[in-house]
Coordinates of C-alpha atoms in Angstrom, one line a residue:
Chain A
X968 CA -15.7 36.0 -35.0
X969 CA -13.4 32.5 -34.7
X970 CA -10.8 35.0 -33.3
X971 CA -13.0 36.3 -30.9
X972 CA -14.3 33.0 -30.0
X973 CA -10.6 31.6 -29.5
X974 CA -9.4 34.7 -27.6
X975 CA -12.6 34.3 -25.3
X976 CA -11.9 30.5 -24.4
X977 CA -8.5 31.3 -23.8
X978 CA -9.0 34.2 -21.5
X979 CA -12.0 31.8 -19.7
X980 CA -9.2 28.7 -19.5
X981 CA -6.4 31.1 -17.5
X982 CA -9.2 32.4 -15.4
X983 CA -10.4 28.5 -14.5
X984 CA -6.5 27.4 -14.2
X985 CA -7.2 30.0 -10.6
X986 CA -10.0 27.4 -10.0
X987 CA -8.2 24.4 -10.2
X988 CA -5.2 26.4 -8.0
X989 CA -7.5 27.0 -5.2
X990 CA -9.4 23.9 -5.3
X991 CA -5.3 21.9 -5.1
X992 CA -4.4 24.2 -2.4
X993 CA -7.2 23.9 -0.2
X994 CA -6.8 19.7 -0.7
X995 CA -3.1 19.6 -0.2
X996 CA -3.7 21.9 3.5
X997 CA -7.0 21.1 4.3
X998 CA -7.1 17.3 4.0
X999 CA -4.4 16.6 6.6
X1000 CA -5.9 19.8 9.3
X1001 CA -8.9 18.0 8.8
X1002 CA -7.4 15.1 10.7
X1003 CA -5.9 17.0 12.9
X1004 CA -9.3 18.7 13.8
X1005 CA -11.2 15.3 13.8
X1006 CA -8.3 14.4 16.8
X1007 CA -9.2 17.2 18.4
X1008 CA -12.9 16.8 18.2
X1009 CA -12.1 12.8 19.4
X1010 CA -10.0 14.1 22.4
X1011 CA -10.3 12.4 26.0
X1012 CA -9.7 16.1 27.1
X1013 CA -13.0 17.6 27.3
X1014 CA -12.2 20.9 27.2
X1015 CA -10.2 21.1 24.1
X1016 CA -13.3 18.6 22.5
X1017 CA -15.5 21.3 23.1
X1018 CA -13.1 23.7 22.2
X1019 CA -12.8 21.9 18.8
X1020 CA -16.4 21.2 18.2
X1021 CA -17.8 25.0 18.7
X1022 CA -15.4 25.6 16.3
X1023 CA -16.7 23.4 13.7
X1024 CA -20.2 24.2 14.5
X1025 CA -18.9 28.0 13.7
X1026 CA -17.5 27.3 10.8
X1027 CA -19.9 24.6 9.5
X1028 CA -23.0 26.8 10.7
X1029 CA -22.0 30.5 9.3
X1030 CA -21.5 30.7 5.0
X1031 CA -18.1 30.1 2.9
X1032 CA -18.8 33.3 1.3
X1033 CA -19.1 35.2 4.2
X1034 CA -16.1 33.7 6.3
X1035 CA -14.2 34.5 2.9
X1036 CA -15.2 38.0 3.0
X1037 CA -14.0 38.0 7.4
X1038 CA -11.1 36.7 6.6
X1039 CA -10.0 39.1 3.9
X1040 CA -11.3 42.0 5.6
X1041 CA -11.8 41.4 9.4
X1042 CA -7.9 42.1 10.5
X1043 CA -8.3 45.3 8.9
X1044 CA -11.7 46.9 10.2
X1045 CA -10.6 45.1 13.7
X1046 CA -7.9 47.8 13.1
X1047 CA -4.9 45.4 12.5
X1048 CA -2.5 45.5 9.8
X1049 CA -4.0 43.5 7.1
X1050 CA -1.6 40.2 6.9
X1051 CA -2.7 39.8 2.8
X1052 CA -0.3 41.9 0.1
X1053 CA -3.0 44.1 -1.3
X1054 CA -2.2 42.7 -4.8
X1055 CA -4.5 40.0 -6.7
X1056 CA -2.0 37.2 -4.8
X1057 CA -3.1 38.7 -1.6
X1058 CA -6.8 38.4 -2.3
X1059 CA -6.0 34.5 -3.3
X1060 CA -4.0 33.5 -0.3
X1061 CA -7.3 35.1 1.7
X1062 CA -9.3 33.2 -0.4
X1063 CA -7.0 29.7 0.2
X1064 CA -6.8 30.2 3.9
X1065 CA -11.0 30.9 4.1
X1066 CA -11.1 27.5 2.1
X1067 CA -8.7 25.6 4.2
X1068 CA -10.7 26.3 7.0
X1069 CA -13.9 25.6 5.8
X1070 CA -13.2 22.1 4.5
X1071 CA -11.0 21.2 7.2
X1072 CA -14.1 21.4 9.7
X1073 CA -15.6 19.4 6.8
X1074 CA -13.0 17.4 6.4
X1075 CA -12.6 16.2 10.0
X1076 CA -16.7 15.5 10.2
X1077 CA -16.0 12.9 7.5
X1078 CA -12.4 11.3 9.1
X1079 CA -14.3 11.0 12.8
X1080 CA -17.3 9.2 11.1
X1081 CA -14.7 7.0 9.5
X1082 CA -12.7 6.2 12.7
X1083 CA -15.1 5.7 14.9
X1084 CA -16.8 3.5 12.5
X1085 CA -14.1 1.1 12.7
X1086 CA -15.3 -2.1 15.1
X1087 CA -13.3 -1.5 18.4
X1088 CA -12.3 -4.9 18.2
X1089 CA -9.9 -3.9 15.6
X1090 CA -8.1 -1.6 17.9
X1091 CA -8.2 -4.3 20.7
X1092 CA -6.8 -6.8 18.6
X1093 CA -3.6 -4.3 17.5
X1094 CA -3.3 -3.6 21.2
X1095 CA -3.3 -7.5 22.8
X1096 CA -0.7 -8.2 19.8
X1097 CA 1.8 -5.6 21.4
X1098 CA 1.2 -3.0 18.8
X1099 CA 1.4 0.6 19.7
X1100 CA -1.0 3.5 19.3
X1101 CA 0.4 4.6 16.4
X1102 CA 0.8 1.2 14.3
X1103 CA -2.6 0.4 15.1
X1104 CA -3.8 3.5 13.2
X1105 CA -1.2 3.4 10.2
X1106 CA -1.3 -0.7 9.8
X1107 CA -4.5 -1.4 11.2
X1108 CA -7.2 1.4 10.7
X1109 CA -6.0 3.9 8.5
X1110 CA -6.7 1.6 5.3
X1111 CA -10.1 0.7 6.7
X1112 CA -11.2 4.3 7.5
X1113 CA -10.2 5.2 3.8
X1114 CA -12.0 2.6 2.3
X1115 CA -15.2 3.8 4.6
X1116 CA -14.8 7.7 4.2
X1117 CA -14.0 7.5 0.1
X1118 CA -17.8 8.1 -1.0
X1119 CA -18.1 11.3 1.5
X1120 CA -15.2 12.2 0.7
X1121 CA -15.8 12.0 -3.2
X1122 CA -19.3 14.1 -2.9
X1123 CA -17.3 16.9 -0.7
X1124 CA -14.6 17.3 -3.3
X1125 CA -16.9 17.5 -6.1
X1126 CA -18.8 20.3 -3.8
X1127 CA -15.0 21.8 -3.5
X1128 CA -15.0 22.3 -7.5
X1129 CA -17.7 24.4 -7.8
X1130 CA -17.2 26.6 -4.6
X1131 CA -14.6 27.4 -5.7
X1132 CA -16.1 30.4 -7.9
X1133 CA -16.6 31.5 -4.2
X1134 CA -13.5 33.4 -4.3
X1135 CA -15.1 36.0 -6.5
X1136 CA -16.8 37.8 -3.6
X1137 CA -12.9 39.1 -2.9
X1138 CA -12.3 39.6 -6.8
X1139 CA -10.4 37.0 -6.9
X1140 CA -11.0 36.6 -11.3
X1141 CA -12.2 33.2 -11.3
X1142 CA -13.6 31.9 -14.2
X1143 CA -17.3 32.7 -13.6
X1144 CA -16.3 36.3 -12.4
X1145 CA -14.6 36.2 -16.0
X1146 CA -17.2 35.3 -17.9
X1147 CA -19.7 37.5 -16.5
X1148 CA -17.6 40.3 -17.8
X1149 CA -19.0 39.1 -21.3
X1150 CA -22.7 39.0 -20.2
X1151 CA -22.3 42.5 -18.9
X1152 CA -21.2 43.5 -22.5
X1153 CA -24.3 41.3 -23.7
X1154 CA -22.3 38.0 -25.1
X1155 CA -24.0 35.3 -22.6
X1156 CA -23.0 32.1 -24.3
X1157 CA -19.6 32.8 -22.3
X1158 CA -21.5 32.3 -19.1
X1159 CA -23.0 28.8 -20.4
X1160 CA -19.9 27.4 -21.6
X1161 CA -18.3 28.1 -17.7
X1162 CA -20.9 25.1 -17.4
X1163 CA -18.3 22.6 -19.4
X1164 CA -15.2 23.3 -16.7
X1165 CA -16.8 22.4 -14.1
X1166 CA -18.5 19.3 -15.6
X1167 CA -15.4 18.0 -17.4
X1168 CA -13.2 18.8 -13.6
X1169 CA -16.1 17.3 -11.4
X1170 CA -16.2 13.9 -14.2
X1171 CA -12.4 12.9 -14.1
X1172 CA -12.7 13.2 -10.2
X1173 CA -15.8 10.9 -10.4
X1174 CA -13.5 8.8 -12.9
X1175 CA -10.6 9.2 -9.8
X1176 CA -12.9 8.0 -7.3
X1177 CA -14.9 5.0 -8.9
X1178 CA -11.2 3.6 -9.6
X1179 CA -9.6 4.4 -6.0
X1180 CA -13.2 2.6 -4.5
X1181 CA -12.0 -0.5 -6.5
X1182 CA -9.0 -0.5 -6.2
X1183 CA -10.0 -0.9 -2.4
X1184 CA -12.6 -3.6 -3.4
X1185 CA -10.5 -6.5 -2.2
X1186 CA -11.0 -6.7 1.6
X1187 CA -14.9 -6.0 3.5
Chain B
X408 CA 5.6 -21.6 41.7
X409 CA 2.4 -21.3 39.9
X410 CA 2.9 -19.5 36.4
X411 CA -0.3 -16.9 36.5
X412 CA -0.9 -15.5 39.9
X413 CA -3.9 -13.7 40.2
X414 CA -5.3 -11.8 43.1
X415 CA -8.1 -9.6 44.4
X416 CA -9.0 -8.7 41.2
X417 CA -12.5 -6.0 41.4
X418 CA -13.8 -3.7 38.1
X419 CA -17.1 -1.9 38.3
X420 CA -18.8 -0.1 35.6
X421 CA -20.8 2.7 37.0
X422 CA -23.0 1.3 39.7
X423 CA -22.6 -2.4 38.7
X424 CA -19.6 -4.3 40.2
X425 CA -18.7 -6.8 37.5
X426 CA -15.9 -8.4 39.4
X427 CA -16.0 -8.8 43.1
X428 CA -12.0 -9.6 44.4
X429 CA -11.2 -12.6 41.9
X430 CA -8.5 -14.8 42.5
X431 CA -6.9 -17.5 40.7
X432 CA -3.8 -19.3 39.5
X433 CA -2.7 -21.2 36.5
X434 CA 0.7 -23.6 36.5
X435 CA 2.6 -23.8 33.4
X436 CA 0.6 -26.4 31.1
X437 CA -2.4 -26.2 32.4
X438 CA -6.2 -25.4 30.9
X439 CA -8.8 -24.0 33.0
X440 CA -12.1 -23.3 31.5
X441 CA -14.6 -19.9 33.1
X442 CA -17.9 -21.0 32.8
X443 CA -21.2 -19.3 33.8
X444 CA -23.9 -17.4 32.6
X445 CA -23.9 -14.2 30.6
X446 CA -23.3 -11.0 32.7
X447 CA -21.3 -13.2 35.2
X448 CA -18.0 -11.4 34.6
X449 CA -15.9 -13.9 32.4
X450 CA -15.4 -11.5 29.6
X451 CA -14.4 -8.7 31.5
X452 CA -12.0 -11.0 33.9
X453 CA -10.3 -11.7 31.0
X454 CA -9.9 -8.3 29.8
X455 CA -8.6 -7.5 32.7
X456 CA -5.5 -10.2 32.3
X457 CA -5.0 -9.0 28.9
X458 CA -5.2 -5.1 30.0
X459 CA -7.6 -3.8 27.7
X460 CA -9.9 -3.6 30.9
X461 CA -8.1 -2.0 34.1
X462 CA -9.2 -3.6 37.0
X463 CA -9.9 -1.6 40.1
X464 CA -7.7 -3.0 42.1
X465 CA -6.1 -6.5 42.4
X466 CA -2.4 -8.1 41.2
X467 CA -1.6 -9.8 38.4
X468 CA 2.1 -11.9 38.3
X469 CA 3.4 -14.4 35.8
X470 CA 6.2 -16.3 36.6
X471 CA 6.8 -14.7 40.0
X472 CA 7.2 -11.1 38.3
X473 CA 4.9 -8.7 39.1
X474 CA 2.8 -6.9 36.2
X475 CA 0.4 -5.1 36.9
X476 CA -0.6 -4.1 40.3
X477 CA -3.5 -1.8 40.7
X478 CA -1.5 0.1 44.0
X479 CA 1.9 0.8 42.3
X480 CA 1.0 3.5 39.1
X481 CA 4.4 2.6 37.6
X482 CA 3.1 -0.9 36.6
X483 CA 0.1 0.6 34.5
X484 CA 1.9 3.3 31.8
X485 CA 1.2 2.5 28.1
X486 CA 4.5 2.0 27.4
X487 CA 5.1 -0.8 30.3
X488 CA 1.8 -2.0 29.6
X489 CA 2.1 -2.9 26.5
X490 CA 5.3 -5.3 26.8
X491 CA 3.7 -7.0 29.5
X492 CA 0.7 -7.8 27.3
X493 CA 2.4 -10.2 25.3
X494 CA 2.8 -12.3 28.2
X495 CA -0.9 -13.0 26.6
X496 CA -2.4 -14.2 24.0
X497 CA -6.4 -13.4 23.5
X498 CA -8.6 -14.8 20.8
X499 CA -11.4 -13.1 20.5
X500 CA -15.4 -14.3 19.9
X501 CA -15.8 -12.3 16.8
X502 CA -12.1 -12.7 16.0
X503 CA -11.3 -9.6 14.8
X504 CA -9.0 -10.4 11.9
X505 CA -7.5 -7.3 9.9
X506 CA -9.4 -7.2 6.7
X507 CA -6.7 -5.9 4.7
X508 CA -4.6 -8.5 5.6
X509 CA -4.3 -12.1 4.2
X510 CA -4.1 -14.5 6.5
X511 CA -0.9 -15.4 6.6
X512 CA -0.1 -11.3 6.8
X513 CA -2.5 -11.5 9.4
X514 CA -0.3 -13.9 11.5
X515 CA 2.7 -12.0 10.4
X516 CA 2.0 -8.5 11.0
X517 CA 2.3 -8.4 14.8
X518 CA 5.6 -10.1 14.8
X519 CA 6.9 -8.0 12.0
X520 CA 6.3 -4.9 13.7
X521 CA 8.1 -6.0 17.1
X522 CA 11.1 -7.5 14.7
X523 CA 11.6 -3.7 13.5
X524 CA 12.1 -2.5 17.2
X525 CA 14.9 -4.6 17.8
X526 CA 18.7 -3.4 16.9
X527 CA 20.1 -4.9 13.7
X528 CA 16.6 -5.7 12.1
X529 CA 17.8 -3.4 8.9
X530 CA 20.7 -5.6 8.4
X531 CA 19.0 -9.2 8.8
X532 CA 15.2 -7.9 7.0
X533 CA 15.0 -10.8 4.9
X534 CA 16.2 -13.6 7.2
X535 CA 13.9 -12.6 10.0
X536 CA 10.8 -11.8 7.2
X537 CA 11.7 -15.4 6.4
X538 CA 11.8 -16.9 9.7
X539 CA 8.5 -15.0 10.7
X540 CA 6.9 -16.2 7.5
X541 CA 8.2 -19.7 7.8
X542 CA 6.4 -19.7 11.4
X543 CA 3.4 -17.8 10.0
X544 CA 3.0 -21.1 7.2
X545 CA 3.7 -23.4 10.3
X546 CA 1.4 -22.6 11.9
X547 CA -1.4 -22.1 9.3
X548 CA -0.4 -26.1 8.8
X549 CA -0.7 -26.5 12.4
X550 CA -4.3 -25.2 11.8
X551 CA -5.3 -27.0 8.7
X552 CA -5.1 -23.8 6.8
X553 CA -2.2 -24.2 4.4
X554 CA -4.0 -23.7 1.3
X555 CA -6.0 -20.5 2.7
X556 CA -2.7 -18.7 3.3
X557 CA -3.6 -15.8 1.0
X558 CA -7.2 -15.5 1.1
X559 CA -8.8 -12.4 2.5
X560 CA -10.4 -12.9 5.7
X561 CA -13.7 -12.2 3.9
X562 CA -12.9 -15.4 1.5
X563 CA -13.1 -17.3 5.1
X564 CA -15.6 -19.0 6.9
X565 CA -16.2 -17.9 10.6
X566 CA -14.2 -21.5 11.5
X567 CA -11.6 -21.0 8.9
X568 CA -11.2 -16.7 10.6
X569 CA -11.2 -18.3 14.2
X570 CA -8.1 -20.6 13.5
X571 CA -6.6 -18.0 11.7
X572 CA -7.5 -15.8 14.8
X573 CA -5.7 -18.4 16.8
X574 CA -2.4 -18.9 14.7
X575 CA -2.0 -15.0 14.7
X576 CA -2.4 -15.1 18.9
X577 CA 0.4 -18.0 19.1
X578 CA 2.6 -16.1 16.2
X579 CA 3.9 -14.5 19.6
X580 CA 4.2 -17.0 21.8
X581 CA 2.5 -15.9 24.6
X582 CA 3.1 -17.4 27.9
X583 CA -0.8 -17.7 28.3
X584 CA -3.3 -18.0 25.5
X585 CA -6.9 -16.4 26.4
X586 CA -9.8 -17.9 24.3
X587 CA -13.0 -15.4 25.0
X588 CA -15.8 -17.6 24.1
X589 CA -14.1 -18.7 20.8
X590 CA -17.2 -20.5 19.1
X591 CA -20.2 -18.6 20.2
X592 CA -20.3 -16.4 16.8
X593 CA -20.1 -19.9 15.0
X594 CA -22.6 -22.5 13.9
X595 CA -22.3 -26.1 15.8
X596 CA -20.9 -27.7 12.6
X597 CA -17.8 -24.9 12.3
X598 CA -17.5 -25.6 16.3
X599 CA -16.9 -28.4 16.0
X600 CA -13.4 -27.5 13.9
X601 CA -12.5 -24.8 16.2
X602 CA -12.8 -27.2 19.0
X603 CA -10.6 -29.5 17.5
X604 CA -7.4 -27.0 17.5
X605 CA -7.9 -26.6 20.8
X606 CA -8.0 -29.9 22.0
X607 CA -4.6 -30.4 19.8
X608 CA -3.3 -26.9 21.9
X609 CA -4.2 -28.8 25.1
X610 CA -2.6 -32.1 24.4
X611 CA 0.4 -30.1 24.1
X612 CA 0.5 -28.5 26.9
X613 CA -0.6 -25.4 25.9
X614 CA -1.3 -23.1 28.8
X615 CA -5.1 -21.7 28.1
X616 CA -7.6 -20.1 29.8
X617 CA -10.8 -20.5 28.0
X618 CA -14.5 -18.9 28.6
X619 CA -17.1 -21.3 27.2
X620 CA -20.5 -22.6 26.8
X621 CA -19.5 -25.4 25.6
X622 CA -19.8 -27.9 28.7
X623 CA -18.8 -31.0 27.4
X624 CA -15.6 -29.5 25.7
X625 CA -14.6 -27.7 28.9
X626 CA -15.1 -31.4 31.0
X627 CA -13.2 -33.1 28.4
X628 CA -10.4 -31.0 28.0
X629 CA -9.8 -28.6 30.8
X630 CA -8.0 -29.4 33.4
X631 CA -9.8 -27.5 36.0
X632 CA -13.3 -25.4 35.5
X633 CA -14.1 -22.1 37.0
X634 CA -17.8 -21.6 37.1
X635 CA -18.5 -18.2 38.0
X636 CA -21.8 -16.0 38.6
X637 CA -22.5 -12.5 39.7
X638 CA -19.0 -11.6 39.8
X639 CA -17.5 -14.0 42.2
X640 CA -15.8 -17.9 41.7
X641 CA -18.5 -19.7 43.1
X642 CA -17.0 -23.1 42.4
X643 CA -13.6 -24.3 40.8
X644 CA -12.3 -27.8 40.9
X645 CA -10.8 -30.7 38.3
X646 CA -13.1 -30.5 35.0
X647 CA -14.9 -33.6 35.7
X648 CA -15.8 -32.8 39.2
X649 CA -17.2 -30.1 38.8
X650 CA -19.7 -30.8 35.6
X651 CA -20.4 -34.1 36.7
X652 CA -20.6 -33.6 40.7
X653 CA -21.4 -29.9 41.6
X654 CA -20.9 -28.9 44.8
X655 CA -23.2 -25.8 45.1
X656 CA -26.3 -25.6 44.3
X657 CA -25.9 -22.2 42.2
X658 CA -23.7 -24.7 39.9
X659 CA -26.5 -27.3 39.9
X660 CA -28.5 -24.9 38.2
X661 CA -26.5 -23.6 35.8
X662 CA -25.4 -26.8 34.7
X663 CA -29.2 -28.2 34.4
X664 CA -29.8 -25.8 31.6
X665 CA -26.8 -27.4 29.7
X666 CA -29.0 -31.4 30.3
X667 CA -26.5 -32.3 32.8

């Protein structure tokens, strides 16, 4: 029984550790397209605005689950050659690039709010000190927008953790996928304990957060 | 020569034509004060010196050399723009500090940034960050804000934010220095020490343009006043002239509601 117990943890610890890869991919890509989008989306070029918000209303408006499932299969029933390796990494780099998307749109929602809720004055005073475009964002607004968009941030990355499972729909073997394998063979404690992953992931990020919020405590 | 030559200046927003062909000039050393009521274009005539309005058409010179002219596009890129700007200083009503920024790294930061443009800054980093904060302390002094040098512009009071305001505008040593009503957003009492800098700035010389309500400042101290409604110059003359001896009777008015 203690074996079986042991051998079950560690099979549902491997399975989370694909989890915790998706969840670092899809920050480490989508956090920075995310800006890139909210650009877009801020553009005095009105076509490529709309351009950019249709395309977050698509993605914002249709499921994860289901833009996981396009992007897997769509090239192939739209009859082109498949772009994933049919293997178990193929299914995962689907499953990242569905993700990257997603959040990105997210992302971006978040940045814009951010920017544009800098006071313009703080733009005009960079500007009427000879400062250019660029080092007004990076040593003027950047800091301030960070400061502003850390909360929404924190609550999407926490929403990031658990959608992760997501990836299932593919067969991606995610932890939950994992332990539902027990509760088909009637062990359903398994399927509970799944429960302590996510919890002990989503509090260190809560832990990351509270600390990054003071450590930006010291200007208004 | 005078050293600001300004000329047939117009802006509209929309429908509403904010500036109707302004023109003015400014010798070297001198302080004018814009006064009139709200709406009657001061703000955005100043904008318009400092570029962060473009004026619909008009000419703006310093010191003989052309600008900004609103018929030659080659005078209005970002790039050619933004060197011309610092021909100008602007203090702002709400001042606009950087939060993340002390305020002595408030002062510094502009001058810092231009300092790493130039060739040989990697070589000479901690003789010019010196200089640049040696000036930065000077002029906090200057201000009477030595012993605030590293507090947070939250730590300030709205006085204490507008001098800092003004040290990080002369940092660069602009040829003009622009106040845009510079103590509405403060209480009389913290006015009064904002007031007090730039009586000092005049006494030496300091070339200023200044938008205020504050009538009895702007006779006192300005050389000449500007009063200015719906979008034109209405009136201009020497400071004391004009307050105490309006000529038009638009002036008359505005002036009654200030119980002169």
């Amino acid at each position: 029984m203690s074996t079986e117990f042991s051998v079950i943890i560690g099979r549902l610890v491997s399975a989370f550790t694909l989890n915790c890869e998706l969840f670092c991919l899809t920050l480490l890509f989508a956090l920075p397209l995310g800006l890139v989008i909210a650009f877009g989306s801020m553009s005095r070029f009105a076509p490529l605005r709309a351009a950019v918000k249709t395309f977050v209303w698509v993605i914002r408006g249709t499921p994860l689950m289901l833009q996981v499932i396009v992007i897997f299969l769509g090239p192939g029933l739209l009859g082109f050659q498949s772009p994933w390796p049919s293997n178990s990494s193929g299914r995962m780099m689907a499953a990242v690039a569905a993700f990257v998307i997603n959040y990105a749109c997210y992302f971006s929602e978040i940045y814009r709010g951010g920017i544009e809720a800098v006071p313009k004055g703080q733009t005009e005073a960079g500007q009427v000190l000879g400062m250019t475009r660029s080092q007004i964002f990076f040593k003027v607004t950047l800091l301030q927008v960070i400061k502003r968009i850390l909360p929404p941030m924190g609550n999407e990355i926490i929403t990031l953790v658990k959608d992760t499972s997501l990836a299932n729909v593919i067969s991606n073997k995610e932890i939950i996928m994992m332990a539902k394998e027990y509760s088909a063979k009637g062990l359903i404690w398994p399927l509970f304990s799944t429960a302590i992953f996510f919890l002990i992931f989503v509090g260190a990020l809560t832990l990351l957060f509270g600390w990054l919020e003071k450590r930006l405590d010291y200007f208004r | 020569m005078a050293l600001l030559e300004v000329s047939g200046i117009s802006k509209r927003f929309d429908s509403t034509e904010v500036l109707k062909d302004i023109s003015l000039e400014l010798e070297k050393g001198e302080a004018i004060a814009i006064i009139g009521s709200s709406g009657s274009g001061k703000t955005t005539l100043l904008r318009c010196l400092n570029f962060l309005e473009t004026a619909d058409t008009g000419c703006i010179k310093v010191g003989g050399e052309t600008l900004w002219d609103a018929k030659l596009p080659h005078t209005q890129s970002e790039s050619e723009i933004r060197k011309k700007r610092l021909h100008f200083g602007l203090v702002f009503q709400n001042f606009n500090l950087f939060p993340q920024y002390t305020a002595l790294q408030n002062v510094m930061l502009a001058g810092e940034l231009l300092a790493k443009e130039q060739p040989g800054y990697k070589a000479n980093k901690k003789r010019i960050h010196a200089e640049l904060e040696q000036q930065a302390r000077d002029l906090l002094a200057q201000m009477g804000l030595s012993d605030r040098a590293d507090h947070y512009p939250h730590q300030l009071s709205g006085g204490q934010q507008q001098r800092v305001a003004i040290a990080r505008a002369l940092a660069l040593h602009p040829d003009i220095l622009c106040f845009d009503e510079p103590t509405s957003a403060l209480d009389p009492e913290l006015t009064g020490e904002v007031l007090r800098v730039l009586r000092e700035l005049a006494a030496n010389n300091t070339t200023m343009i200044i938008v205020t309500h504050e009538m009895s400042f702007a006779r006192d101290v300005a050389d000449r006043i500007l009063f200015m409604d719906g979008g034109v110059v209405v009136e201009q003359g020497p400071a004391k002239e004009v307050i105490d001896h309006p000529k038009e009777e638009r002036t008359r008015q505005f002036l009654a509601h200030y119980g002169n």
